[in-house]
Amino acid sequence: MERVVKRGLISPSERATPAIRRTLRVVQGLLLGALLLTGLGPMLWLAKAAVTPTQDTLRTPLSLFPTGVDLANLLTAWTRVEIDKYFLNTVVIAAGSWLVQLVVATTAGYALAILRPRYGRLITAVVLGTLFVPAIVLLVPLYLTVVRAGMINTFWAVWLPAGASAFNVVLVQRFFANLPREVLEAARVDGAGPVRVFWSVVLPLSRPILGVVSVFAVVASWKDFLWPLLVLPDPAVQPLSVRLPALQRYVELDVFLAALAISSVIPVALFLVFQRLFLQSGALEGAVKG
């Protein structure tokens, strides 16, 4: 068999040259630095501004604590602005949305990929077709459905629509379809039924994709603004994404930035915890195969 040589802008012989190798390292270092500055810069600035007095942020926004650190901003945002209450609302909404999305995605993916019903391909095509429908088109009929069901100002108005995620269903279905059939057949031979196979075999083998779907679900719920604004008009049950813009005009800049920093803790922590699922497990790569 002929050996396939991957060609690039620089050949392997040129890479072996010390001058070119040093130049590549410098260029790669500069690109990495620019990427870090672009990606982490706003977040680091927000963390700095959260503990910086307002006058320092307005006069010298890029200076590093010119007159010291003011940790009272975080305490003020947590207590006087009642960020703790809205933070708890956001956690409850995100947790419920995550649970509903995970249940719907795993059960639907299992049915379509493992059980394979008679009209499974047609159902899959319909699910894929919903991905081409803009979400804004469904906004009015979905809102009317929630109003008629009497779910306004309840968390169910956010939880239940979140489960209708065709993207998650397709993602989990593709991953389940690539699971080793020998393991599933062995479980059936041992007498395991569909529910036992799903709970004891499929789910333990699908931890990577479950982690990926979990991160997508929580982050999407955490930053969602329009739908919670429509179905949760009562400020007592609104999440941070809805309340923070409304509170901006009533609080100082440093306290508002501290509140923004607090609201961004959970998504950043989730990514740091589950980053291995994105970088090492190949969950997304496995899901799109086949």
mmCIF file with all atom_site columns, C-alpha atoms in Angstrom, residues 48 51-57 59-60 63-70:
data_model
loop_
_atom_site.group_PDB
_atom_site.id
_atom_site.type_symbol
_atom_site.label_atom_id
_atom_site.label_alt_id
_atom_site.label_comp_id
_atom_site.label_asym_id
_atom_site.label_entity_id
_atom_site.label_seq_id
_atom_site.pdbx_PDB_ins_code
_atom_site.Cartn_x
_atom_site.Cartn_y
_atom_site.Cartn_z
_atom_site.occupancy
_atom_site.B_iso_or_equiv
_atom_site.pdbx_formal_charge
_atom_site.auth_seq_id
_atom_site.auth_comp_id
_atom_site.auth_asym_id
_atom_site.auth_atom_id
_atom_site.pdbx_PDB_model_num
ATOM 1  C CA . LYS A 1 48 ? -11.577 42.563 38.115 1.00 0.00 ? 48 LYS A CA 1
ATOM 2  C CA . VAL A 1 51 ? -14.184 44.146 43.051 1.00 0.00 ? 51 VAL A CA 1
ATOM 3  C CA . THR A 1 52 ? -13.218 47.606 41.758 1.00 0.00 ? 52 THR A CA 1
ATOM 4  C CA . PRO A 1 53 ? -14.883 50.884 42.814 1.00 0.00 ? 53 PRO A CA 1
ATOM 5  C CA . THR A 1 54 ? -17.084 52.561 40.232 1.00 0.00 ? 54 THR A CA 1
ATOM 6  C CA . GLN A 1 55 ? -14.853 55.614 39.801 1.00 0.00 ? 55 GLN A CA 1
ATOM 7  C CA . ASP A 1 56 ? -11.833 53.448 39.017 1.00 0.00 ? 56 ASP A CA 1
ATOM 8  C CA . THR A 1 57 ? -13.807 51.470 36.437 1.00 0.00 ? 57 THR A CA 1
ATOM 9  C CA . ARG A 1 59 ? -11.706 56.561 34.814 1.00 0.00 ? 59 ARG A CA 1
ATOM 10 C CA . THR A 1 60 ? -9.208  53.802 34.117 1.00 0.00 ? 60 THR A CA 1
ATOM 11 C CA . SER A 1 63 ? -5.957  49.562 35.164 1.00 0.00 ? 63 SER A CA 1
ATOM 12 C CA . LEU A 1 64 ? -5.398  46.815 37.690 1.00 0.00 ? 64 LEU A CA 1
ATOM 13 C CA . PHE A 1 65 ? -6.874  48.009 41.011 1.00 0.00 ? 65 PHE A CA 1
ATOM 14 C CA . PRO A 1 66 ? -5.529  51.610 41.005 1.00 0.00 ? 66 PRO A CA 1
ATOM 15 C CA . THR A 1 67 ? -7.018  52.407 44.432 1.00 0.00 ? 67 THR A CA 1
ATOM 16 C CA . GLY A 1 68 ? -7.325  48.904 45.835 1.00 0.00 ? 68 GLY A CA 1
ATOM 17 C CA . VAL A 1 69 ? -9.910  46.122 45.989 1.00 0.00 ? 69 VAL A CA 1
ATOM 18 C CA . ASP A 1 70 ? -13.489 46.574 47.185 1.00 0.00 ? 70 ASP A CA 1
#
